[in-house]
Each structure stands twice: as structure tokens, then as C-alpha cells.
Amino acid sequence: MLSGRHRLLSLVLNTICTEPKRTQFPRPAALGLRVFHSAVSKFSVPMAVVVPEAVATGVEGPEPSENLSKEPAILASDSDGLDALPKVAPEDTGFVHRERKDVRVKLKKCAILLGYSGHGFSGMQCNPEVETIENVLLSAMAKLKLIPENWRDDMQVLGFQRTARTDKGVSAAGQVISIPLADPSQAVVDQVNAELPPVIRLFGLKRATRSFNCKNWCSSRTYTYLLPTMAFAPIETVVSYDCRIEPEKIQTVNRLLKRYLGSNNFHNFTTGVKAWQDSAKRFIREISCSDPFVREDIEFATISVNGQSFMMHQIRKMIGLVIAVMRGHVEEKIFDTVYGPVKANIPRAPGLGLMLDQCHFDMYNRKFGKDGCHEALLWPECKETIAQFKEEHIFPTIIRGEKDEKSMLSWLQHLPLHEYGVARDPAKERDGTHSALGDAQYTVDRLREREMEGEESESGGSDSEKTVQKKKLKMA
């Protein structure tokens, strides 16, 4: 039995094909059939329409035969695919079989929660020249046909966006990306994880609004920085991994960290941003240092900072300046000048201990979290999985990197040589932006260089030999 729409189409075709005294089909009739066929193809049930070849091509065709009045010129199938549809041989009937083109799959915008260990990767953002987190993630999704294979050609057409762009060596346990997918289900998470290395994991996936952009909808971001407490030891102390910090020192660290709260001009805490630009102003909501704890015979502390957004190297420079003040390399009054228009050179702490801990979508959750169609982007069900991932891949990488590479210890040894402002003659009065140890080291280096130049003038020597000797001096 043919359905109602099938019978309607059959009636139209038979009326055209059996019209008396017609040896050719005019172009208007062919055009009408094409339009009608296009409209019927939108129905959910797949069908195949047998159209006279003359109608399809608009040229003179064979005379109408008796077969045209016996059976409707419609072939329908109740199967899911078009392969099961019967075909009519054109040499027998003079008709051409036309199949409906594949329907475009509707994509749905999704928010994906993921984590990764940044050690060994050159940051989050896609870069064809180096290995990044996005390169590995999107390549795995393309392998599963979730995104086009030529996704590198145009990222904007792909609709991909990240909430935060982490630097080289920086890890994440709460990174969120937004991307359109055909199947917004947990099965996609399991499939992609099977193609990813263990240091990169998807935790959850939720369907978002059509115009959702994770970067624009993110209300704030929380970062943590894990560092050995020896970094807060005074300058006269010989730093080592055996150092232990007093509770009073943690209180002093928290007092200095509060100097960052509120809205300030952080142009000195990044690169390429001028003091007069609006992008230099950032808002810090919370920042604090935790109580110390011991892991693998090293005492660590965690600095947590929550802000609306951060610039490149901003958090690492914020922590580097606090360490410099705690060590005694620079006076605390530098906080009164770093937010002003004067350019200052702030030391940048190592990136090994930095981790993107969480992305907050407060405004999105209030607007769409309870509309009945979308879920709030909170992921409480992933809390245990994220904690396990931190213990297995992020914290061991930071601790092992500190023990093997001595990241913080090596940085502390070079910190006295850092110049916090414009280079000047150390004989002048100290302005509170240079340490006494740094001035002494600077004086010693200049004396040694002059002494070496005097020896070279007496003994002679080529310019290349002088250059090599100066490089050895700087390395020493």
C-alpha cells in the first residue's frame, strides 16, 4: 500500500506522462518535476522517484507506453538506507532513476571538560610546527570522523574554541573547550580517550546553546601554582630541598598576595601590552597560599588565584615578584610602582608548577542552567576522576620535574642577577628596585671583566678569543 504523499506524487507523474498527443515533454514540466521531487525529498521516509529521461534532460523522448497507465511511477522503500530501493533499468522503460542526496547532519554545540599534563607539550594552542595539546586532541577527533580531516585549514569554520590558552609546560585539570558535534553523548568521550595518550583525558561532555563560546561565557578562571617552600627562604639562607618554612612566613606571603586583589594595571606582568591600553587592566577576585605539606621529602605549598582573565605570563610574574620580595632581592614598596606607567622588569617564575584548575561559568549557568533544555556547566560527577588524574599525571610530573630538573632551585640561583628596572650604575643610590646582593654581583662581574680586558691588552689575542673569554665569564 502506498501512503498518501506517495499516491499524490504518483498521480502527478502519471498525469504528465499519459497526457495524449505528446511526443516530448516541455521544459516547464521537467522543471516542475524537479521542484516537486526536491520538496518530497524532505520527507523523513526515503524514496526513489522514477522520472522519464526526457523530463530529466528536457529533450525529446520515447512515446508513452502502456506501462505508464498501469502502475504509479513511484518506488518506495521502508528500509533505512537508499541501497535497498529497487532500480528500473533505463533500457527497458526509458526512465532514469534518481536518488536523493545525503541529508546534512545537524551539529550541536558541545562543552567538553578535559585535563592534561603540560610537560613535553608547547602549550595548548594549535601550532603546526610543534607538538601541542590541540594538535593531539583534534587529530584524534578527526581520526574518529567527529570533525573534518582538513580541520587545520580553517579553525573558525570548525567552530572550535578554548577557555584558556596555557603556556608551554603548564598543565590543566579543568580546561573547557566548545565544539560542534553530531553526537553529544558520553560515548564520544570514551571513543576519544581511547585515541589519546594517558596524559590527556576528556572528563565530561554537555550540550550547550547554539551560540555558546566557552571563552566569552567564562566568568572567571582558577589557577594553582605548586612550589617548594624553600623559595620563600630569606636570602642569607642556603636553599635546599631540606628547608622547612615557619607558619609566620605563610602569613607574610598571604599579606603580599593581597596586594594583587581588585582591579589593577598589570602591564608590567606581561609582554607587548602598554600601560595605557585597556587590556592591561585585570581583576583578581581571590588569591592565597595554602599551608605547607610534604611530598617525597620536599615541602610544598600551593598558591591559588581566581581572576576574571589573565594575560600571558601574568600569574608566573605575580608569583615571581612575591618570591623576590620574600627572598629580600627587592623591597616591598615596589608594589607601589609596578601598577604605574613606569616600565619594570618582573622576574618570571618557572612554568612547571602552574595548573589551570577550574573554569567558572556563573552567568551562563544562571541564564541557561535551569531552562529545561540545557545543563549547568558544573560537572560534579567528574570530581573524583579529576582528582585521580591530578594524583597520577599532574602532581607526580611537577614533583619529578623539580627533583630531576631542579626547576625552582636553578631559578633561585639566578634571581640575584635580575634587574627590576632600567639598567643603571650600581654606584648610584639604590632606588628600592634592586637587591644589595644583585648590586654586589654586578660590581664583581664588571671588575672581573675589566681585569680580563687588561690582561688581553697586555698579551694580545684575536677578537674571536676575546669573545670566547667574555662568554665564559658570563657563564661563570
Coordinates of N, CA, C and O in Angstrom, one line a residue, residues 114 116-128 130-137 162 164-172 175 200 312-313 316 351:
L114 N 38.2 18.8 30.0 CA 39.4 17.9 29.8 C 40.5 18.4 30.7 O 40.5 19.5 31.3
Y116 N 45.1 17.8 31.2 CA 46.3 17.3 30.6 C 47.5 17.7 31.4 O 47.5 18.7 32.2
S117 N 48.6 17.0 31.2 CA 49.9 17.3 31.8 C 50.7 18.1 30.7 O 50.9 17.5 29.7
G118 N 51.0 19.3 31.0 CA 51.7 20.1 30.0 C 53.2 19.8 29.8 O 53.8 20.4 28.9
H119 N 53.7 18.9 30.6 CA 55.2 18.6 30.4 C 55.4 17.9 29.1 O 54.7 16.9 28.8
G120 N 56.2 18.4 28.3 CA 56.5 17.8 27.0 C 55.7 18.4 25.8 O 55.9 18.0 24.7
F121 N 54.8 19.3 26.1 CA 54.0 20.0 25.1 C 54.3 21.5 25.1 O 54.6 22.1 26.1
S122 N 54.2 22.1 23.9 CA 54.4 23.5 23.7 C 53.2 24.3 23.8 O 52.8 25.1 23.0
G123 N 52.5 24.1 24.9 CA 51.3 24.9 25.2 C 50.0 24.2 24.7 O 50.0 23.1 24.2
M124 N 48.9 24.9 24.8 CA 47.6 24.4 24.5 C 47.2 24.7 23.0 O 46.7 23.8 22.3
Q125 N 47.5 25.9 22.5 CA 47.0 26.4 21.2 C 47.7 25.6 20.1 O 48.8 25.2 20.2
C126 N 46.9 25.4 19.0 CA 47.3 24.6 17.9 C 48.5 25.3 17.2 O 48.5 26.6 17.0
N127 N 49.6 24.6 16.9 CA 50.7 25.1 16.2 C 51.3 24.0 15.4 O 51.7 23.0 15.9
P128 N 51.3 24.2 14.0 CA 51.7 23.1 13.2 C 53.2 22.7 13.3 O 53.6 21.7 12.8
V130 N 55.1 22.6 16.2 CA 55.5 21.9 17.4 C 54.3 21.1 17.9 O 53.2 21.2 17.4
E131 N 54.6 20.3 18.9 CA 53.5 19.4 19.5 C 52.8 20.2 20.5 O 53.4 20.7 21.5
T132 N 51.5 20.3 20.4 CA 50.6 21.0 21.3 C 49.5 20.1 21.7 O 49.2 19.1 21.1
I133 N 48.7 20.5 22.8 CA 47.6 19.7 23.2 C 46.5 19.7 22.1 O 45.9 18.6 21.9
E134 N 46.2 20.8 21.5 CA 45.2 20.8 20.5 C 45.5 20.0 19.3 O 44.6 19.4 18.7
N135 N 46.8 19.9 18.9 CA 47.2 19.1 17.8 C 46.8 17.6 18.0 O 46.3 17.0 17.2
V136 N 47.1 17.2 19.2 CA 46.9 15.8 19.6 C 45.4 15.5 19.7 O 44.8 14.5 19.2
L137 N 44.7 16.4 20.3 CA 43.2 16.2 20.6 C 42.4 16.3 19.3 O 41.6 15.4 19.0
R162 N 38.7 27.5 22.9 CA 39.3 27.1 24.2 C 39.0 28.2 25.2 O 38.9 29.3 24.9
A164 N 40.9 28.8 28.0 CA 42.2 29.4 28.4 C 43.3 28.9 27.5 O 43.3 27.7 27.2
R165 N 44.3 29.7 27.2 CA 45.4 29.3 26.4 C 46.6 29.2 27.3 O 47.2 30.2 27.7
T166 N 46.9 28.0 27.7 CA 48.0 27.7 28.6 C 49.4 27.8 27.9 O 49.5 27.4 26.7
D167 N 50.4 28.1 28.6 CA 51.7 28.3 28.0 C 52.4 26.9 28.0 O 51.9 25.9 28.5
K168 N 53.7 26.9 27.5 CA 54.5 25.7 27.4 C 54.7 25.2 28.8 O 55.1 25.9 29.7
G169 N 54.5 23.9 29.0 CA 54.8 23.2 30.3 C 53.7 23.4 31.3 O 53.7 22.8 32.4
V170 N 52.6 24.2 31.1 CA 51.5 24.4 32.0 C 50.5 23.3 31.9 O 50.1 23.0 30.8
S171 N 50.0 22.8 33.0 CA 49.1 21.7 33.0 C 47.7 22.2 33.2 O 47.5 23.4 33.5
A172 N 46.7 21.4 33.1 CA 45.3 21.8 33.3 C 44.5 20.6 33.8 O 44.7 19.4 33.3
Q175 N 40.2 22.4 32.1 CA 40.1 23.1 30.8 C 38.8 22.8 30.1 O 38.3 21.7 30.2
I200 N 46.5 13.1 28.5 CA 45.4 13.9 28.0 C 44.1 13.1 28.1 O 44.0 12.0 27.6
M312 N 49.3 36.7 29.2 CA 50.5 35.7 29.1 C 51.5 36.0 30.1 O 51.9 37.2 30.3
H313 N 51.9 35.0 30.8 CA 53.0 35.1 31.9 C 52.5 35.9 33.1 O 53.3 36.1 34.0
R316 N 52.7 33.8 36.5 CA 54.1 33.4 36.9 C 54.9 34.7 37.3 O 55.8 34.6 38.2
G351 N 57.4 27.7 34.8 CA 56.0 27.3 34.5 C 55.7 25.9 34.9 O 54.5 25.5 34.7

